[in-house]
PDB file of N, CA, C and O in Angstrom:
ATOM      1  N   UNK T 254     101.161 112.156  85.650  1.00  0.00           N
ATOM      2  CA  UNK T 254     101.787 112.992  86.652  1.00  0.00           C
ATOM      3  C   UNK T 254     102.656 112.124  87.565  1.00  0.00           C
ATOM      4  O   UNK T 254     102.255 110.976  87.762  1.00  0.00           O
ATOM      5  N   UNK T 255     104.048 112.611  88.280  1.00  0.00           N
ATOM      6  CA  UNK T 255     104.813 111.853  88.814  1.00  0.00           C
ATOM      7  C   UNK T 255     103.848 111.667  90.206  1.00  0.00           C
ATOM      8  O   UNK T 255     102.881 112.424  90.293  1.00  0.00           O
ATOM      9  N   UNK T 256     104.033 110.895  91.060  1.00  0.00           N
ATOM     10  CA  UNK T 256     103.878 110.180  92.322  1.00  0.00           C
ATOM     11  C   UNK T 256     104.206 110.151  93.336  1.00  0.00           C
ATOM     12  O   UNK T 256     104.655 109.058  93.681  1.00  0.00           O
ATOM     13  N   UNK T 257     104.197 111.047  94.194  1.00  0.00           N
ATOM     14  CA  UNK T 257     104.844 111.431  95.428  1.00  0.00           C
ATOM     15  C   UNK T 257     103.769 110.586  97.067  1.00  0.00           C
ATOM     16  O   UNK T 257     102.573 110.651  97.353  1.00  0.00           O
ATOM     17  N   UNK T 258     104.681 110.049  97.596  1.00  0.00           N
ATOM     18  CA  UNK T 258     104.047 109.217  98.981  1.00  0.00           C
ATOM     19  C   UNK T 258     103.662 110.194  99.501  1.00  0.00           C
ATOM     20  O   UNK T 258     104.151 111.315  99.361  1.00  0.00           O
ATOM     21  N   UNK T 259     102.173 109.716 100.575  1.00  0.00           N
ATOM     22  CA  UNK T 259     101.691 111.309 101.544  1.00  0.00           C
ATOM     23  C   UNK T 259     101.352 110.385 102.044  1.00  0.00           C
ATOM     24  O   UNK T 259     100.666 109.520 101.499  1.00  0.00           O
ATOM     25  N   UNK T 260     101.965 110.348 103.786  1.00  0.00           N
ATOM     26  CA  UNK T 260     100.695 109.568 104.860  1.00  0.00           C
ATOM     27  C   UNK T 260      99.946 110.933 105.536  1.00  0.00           C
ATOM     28  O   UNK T 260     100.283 111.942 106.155  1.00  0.00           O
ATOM     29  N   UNK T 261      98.546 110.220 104.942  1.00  0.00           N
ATOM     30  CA  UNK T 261      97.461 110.815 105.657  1.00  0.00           C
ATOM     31  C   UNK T 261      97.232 111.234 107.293  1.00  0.00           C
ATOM     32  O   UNK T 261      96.480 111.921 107.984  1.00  0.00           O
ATOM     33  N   UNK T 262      98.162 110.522 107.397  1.00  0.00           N
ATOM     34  CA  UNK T 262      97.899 110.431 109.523  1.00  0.00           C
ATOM     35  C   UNK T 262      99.237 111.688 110.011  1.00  0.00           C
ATOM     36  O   UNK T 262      99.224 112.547 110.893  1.00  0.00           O
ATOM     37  N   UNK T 263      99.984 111.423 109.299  1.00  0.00           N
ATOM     38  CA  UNK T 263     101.217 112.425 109.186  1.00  0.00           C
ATOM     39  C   UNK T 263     100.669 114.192 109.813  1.00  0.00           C
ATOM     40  O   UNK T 263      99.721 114.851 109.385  1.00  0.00           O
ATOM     41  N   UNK T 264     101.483 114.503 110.734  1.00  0.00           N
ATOM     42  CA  UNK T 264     100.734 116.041 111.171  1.00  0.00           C
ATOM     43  C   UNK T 264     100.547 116.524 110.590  1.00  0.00           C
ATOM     44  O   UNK T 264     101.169 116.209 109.575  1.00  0.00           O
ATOM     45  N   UNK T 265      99.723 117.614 110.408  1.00  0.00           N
ATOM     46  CA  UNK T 265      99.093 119.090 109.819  1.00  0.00           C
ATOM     47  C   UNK T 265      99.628 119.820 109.779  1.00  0.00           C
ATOM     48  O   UNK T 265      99.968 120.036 110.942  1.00  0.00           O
ATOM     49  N   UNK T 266     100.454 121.189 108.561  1.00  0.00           N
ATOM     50  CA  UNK T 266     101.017 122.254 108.845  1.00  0.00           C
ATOM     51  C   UNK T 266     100.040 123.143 108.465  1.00  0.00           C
ATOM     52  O   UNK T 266      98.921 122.672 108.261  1.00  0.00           O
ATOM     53  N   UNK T 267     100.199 124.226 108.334  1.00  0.00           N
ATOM     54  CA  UNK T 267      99.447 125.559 108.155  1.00  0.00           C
ATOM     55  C   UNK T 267      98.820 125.555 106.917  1.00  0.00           C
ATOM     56  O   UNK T 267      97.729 126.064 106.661  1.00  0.00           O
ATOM     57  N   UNK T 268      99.774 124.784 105.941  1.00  0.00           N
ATOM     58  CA  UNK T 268      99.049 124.900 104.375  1.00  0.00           C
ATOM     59  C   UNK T 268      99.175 122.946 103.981  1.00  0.00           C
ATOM     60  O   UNK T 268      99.763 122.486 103.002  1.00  0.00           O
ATOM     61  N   UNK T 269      98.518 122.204 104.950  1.00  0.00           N
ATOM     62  CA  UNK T 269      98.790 121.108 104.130  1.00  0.00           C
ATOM     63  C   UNK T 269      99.242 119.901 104.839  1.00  0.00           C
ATOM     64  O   UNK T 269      99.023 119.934 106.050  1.00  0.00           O
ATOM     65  N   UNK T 270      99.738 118.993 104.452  1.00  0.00           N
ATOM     66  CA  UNK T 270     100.554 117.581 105.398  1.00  0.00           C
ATOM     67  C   UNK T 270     101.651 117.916 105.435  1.00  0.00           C
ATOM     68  O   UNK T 270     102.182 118.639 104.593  1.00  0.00           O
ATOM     69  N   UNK T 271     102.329 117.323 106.683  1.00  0.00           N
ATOM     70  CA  UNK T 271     104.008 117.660 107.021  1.00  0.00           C
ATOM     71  C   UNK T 271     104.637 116.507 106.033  1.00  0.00           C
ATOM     72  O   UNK T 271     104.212 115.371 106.243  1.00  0.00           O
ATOM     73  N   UNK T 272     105.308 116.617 105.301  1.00  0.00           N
ATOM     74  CA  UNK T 272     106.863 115.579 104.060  1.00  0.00           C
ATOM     75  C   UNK T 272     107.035 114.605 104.810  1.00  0.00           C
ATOM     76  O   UNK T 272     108.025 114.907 105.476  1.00  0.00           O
ATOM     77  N   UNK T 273     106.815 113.987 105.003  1.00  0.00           N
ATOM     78  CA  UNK T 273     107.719 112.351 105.431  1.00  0.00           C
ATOM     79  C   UNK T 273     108.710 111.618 104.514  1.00  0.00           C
ATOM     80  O   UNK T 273     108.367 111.365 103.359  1.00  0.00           O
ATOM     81  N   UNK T 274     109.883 111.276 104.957  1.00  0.00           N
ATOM     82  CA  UNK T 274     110.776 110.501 104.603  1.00  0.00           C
ATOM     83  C   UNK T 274     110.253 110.151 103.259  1.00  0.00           C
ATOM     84  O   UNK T 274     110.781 110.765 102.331  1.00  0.00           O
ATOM     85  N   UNK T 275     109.233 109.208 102.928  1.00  0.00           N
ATOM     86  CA  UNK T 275     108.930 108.685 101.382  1.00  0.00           C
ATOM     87  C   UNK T 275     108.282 109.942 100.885  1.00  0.00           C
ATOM     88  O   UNK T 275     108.608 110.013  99.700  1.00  0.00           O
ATOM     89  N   UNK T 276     107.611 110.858 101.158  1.00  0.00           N
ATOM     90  CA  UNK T 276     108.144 112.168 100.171  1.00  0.00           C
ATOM     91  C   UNK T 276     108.746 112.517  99.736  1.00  0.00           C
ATOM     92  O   UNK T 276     108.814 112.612  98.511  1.00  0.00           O
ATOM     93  N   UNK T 277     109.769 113.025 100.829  1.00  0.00           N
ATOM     94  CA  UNK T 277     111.127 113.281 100.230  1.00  0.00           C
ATOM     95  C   UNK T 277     112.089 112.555  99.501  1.00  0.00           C
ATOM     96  O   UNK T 277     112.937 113.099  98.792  1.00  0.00           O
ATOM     97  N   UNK T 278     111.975 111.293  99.664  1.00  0.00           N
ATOM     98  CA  UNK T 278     112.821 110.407  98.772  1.00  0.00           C
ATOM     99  C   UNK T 278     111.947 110.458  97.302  1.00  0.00           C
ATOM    100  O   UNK T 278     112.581 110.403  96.248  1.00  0.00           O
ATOM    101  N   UNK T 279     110.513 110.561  97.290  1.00  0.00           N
ATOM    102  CA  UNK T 279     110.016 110.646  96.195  1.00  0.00           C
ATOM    103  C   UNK T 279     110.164 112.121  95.176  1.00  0.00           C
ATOM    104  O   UNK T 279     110.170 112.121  93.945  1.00  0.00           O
ATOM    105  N   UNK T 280     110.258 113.111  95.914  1.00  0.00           N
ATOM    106  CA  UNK T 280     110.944 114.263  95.424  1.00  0.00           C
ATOM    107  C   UNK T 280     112.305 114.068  94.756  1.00  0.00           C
ATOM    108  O   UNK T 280     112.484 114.331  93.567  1.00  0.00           O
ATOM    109  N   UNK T 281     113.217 113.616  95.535  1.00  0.00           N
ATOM    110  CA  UNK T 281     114.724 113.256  95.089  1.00  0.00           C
ATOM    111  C   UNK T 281     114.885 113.384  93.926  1.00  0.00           C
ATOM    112  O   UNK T 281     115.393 114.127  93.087  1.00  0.00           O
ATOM    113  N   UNK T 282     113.954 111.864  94.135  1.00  0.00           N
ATOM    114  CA  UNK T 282     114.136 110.739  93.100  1.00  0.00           C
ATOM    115  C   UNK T 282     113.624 111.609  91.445  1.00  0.00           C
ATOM    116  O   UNK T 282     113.916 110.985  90.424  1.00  0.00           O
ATOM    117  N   UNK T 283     113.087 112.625  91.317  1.00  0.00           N
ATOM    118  CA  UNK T 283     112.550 113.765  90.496  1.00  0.00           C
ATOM    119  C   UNK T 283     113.348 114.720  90.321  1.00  0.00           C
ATOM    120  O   UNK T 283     113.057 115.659  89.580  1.00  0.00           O
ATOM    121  N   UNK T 284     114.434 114.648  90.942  1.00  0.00           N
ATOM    122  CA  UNK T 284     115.479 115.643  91.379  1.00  0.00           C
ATOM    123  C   UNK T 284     115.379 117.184  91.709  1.00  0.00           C
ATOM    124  O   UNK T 284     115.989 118.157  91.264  1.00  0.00           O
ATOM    125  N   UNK T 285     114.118 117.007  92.909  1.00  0.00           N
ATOM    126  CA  UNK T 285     113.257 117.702  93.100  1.00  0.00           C
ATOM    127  C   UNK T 285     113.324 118.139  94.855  1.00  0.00           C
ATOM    128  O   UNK T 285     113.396 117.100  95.510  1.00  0.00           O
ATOM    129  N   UNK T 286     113.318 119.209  95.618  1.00  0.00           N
ATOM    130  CA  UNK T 286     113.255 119.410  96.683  1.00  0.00           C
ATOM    131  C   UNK T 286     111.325 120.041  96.695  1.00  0.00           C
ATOM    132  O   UNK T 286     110.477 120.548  95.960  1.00  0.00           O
ATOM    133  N   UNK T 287     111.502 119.622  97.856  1.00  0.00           N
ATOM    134  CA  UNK T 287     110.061 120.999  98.851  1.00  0.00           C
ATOM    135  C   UNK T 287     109.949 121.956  97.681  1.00  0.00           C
ATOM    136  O   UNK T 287     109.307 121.953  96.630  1.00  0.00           O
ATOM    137  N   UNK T 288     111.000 122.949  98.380  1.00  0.00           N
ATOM    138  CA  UNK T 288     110.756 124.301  97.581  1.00  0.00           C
ATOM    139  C   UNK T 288     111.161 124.692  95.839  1.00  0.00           C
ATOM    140  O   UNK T 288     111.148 125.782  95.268  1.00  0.00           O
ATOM    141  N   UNK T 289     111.513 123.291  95.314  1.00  0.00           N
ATOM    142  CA  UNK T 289     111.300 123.392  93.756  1.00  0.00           C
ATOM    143  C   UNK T 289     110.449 122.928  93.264  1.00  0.00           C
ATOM    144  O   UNK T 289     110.329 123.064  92.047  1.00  0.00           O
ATOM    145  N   UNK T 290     109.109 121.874  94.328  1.00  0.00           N
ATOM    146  CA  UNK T 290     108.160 121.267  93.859  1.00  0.00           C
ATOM    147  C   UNK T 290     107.321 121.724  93.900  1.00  0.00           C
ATOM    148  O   UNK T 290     106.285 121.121  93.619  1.00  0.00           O
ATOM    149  N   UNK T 291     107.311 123.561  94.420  1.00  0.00           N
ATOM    150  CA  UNK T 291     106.069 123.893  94.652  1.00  0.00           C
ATOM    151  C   UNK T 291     105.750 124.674  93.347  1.00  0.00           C
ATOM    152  O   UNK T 291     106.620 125.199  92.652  1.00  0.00           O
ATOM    153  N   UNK T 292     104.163 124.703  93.032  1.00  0.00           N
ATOM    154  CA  UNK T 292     103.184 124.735  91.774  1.00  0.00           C
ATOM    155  C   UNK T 292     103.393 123.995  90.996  1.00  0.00           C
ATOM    156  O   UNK T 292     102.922 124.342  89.914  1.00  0.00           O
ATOM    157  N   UNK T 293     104.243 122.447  90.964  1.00  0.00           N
ATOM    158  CA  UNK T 293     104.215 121.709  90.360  1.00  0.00           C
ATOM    159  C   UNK T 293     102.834 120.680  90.818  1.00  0.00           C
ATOM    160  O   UNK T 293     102.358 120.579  91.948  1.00  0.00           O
ATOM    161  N   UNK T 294     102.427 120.049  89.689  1.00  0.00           N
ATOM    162  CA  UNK T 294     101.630 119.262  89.612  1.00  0.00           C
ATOM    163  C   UNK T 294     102.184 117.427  90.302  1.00  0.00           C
ATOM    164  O   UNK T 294     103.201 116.835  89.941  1.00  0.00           O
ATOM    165  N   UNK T 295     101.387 117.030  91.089  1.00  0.00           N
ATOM    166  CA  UNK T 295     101.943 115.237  91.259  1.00  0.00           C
ATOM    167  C   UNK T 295     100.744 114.764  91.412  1.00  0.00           C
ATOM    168  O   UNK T 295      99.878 115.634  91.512  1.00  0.00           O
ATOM    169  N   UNK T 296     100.381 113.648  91.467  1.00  0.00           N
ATOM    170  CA  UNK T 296      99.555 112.221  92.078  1.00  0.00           C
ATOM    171  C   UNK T 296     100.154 112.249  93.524  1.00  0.00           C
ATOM    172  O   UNK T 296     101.371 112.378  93.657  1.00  0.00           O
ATOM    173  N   UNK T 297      99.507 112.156  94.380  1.00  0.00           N
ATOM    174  CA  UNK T 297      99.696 111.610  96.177  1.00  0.00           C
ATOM    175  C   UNK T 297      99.154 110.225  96.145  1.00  0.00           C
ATOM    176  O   UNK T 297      98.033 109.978  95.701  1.00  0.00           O
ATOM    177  N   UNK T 298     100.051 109.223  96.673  1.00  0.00           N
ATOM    178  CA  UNK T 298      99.992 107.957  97.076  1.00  0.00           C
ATOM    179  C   UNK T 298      99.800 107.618  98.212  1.00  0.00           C
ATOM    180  O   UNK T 298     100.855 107.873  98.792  1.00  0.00           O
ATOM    181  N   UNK T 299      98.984 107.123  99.032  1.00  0.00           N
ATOM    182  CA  UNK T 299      98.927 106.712 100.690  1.00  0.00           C
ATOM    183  C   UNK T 299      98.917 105.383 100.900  1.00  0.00           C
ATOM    184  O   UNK T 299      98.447 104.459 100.235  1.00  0.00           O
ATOM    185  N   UNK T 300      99.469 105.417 101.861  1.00  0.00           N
ATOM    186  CA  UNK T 300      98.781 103.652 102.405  1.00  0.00           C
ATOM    187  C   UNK T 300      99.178 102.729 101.617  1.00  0.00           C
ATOM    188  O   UNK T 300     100.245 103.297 101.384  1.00  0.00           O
ATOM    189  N   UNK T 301      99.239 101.893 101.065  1.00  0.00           N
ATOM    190  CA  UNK T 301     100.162 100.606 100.655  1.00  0.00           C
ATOM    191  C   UNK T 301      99.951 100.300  99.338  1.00  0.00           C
ATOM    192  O   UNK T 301     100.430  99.327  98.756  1.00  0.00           O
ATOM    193  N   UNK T 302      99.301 101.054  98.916  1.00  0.00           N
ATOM    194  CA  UNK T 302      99.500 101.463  97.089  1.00  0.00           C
ATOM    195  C   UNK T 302     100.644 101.657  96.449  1.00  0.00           C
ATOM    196  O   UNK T 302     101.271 102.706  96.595  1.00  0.00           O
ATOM    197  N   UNK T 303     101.152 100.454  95.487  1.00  0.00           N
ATOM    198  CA  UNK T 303     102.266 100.809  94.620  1.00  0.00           C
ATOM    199  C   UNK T 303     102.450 101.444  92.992  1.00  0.00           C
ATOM    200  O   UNK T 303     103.574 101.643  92.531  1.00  0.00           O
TER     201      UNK T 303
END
């Protein structure tokens, strides 16, 4: 499954963690937004794991 960054400390929305910058670049990079990634399947990466 592709690999999308999530910081854990990152605020809370209603359904989940708020996107940070290395989300979204990790979406991109999939050629992938927010709202085309959703019911897709990924791996979440935190913290200084490459």
């Amino acid at each position: 499954m592709p690999q999308i960054f999530i910081d854990l400390n990152a605020r809370m929305t209603d359904n989940g963690f708020l996107l940070t910058e290395g989300s979204l670049a990790d979406l991109a990079k999939l050629g992938l937004t927010p709202e085309t990634a959703v019911g897709k399947r990924f791996t979440f990466m935190g913290g200084n794991e490459h």
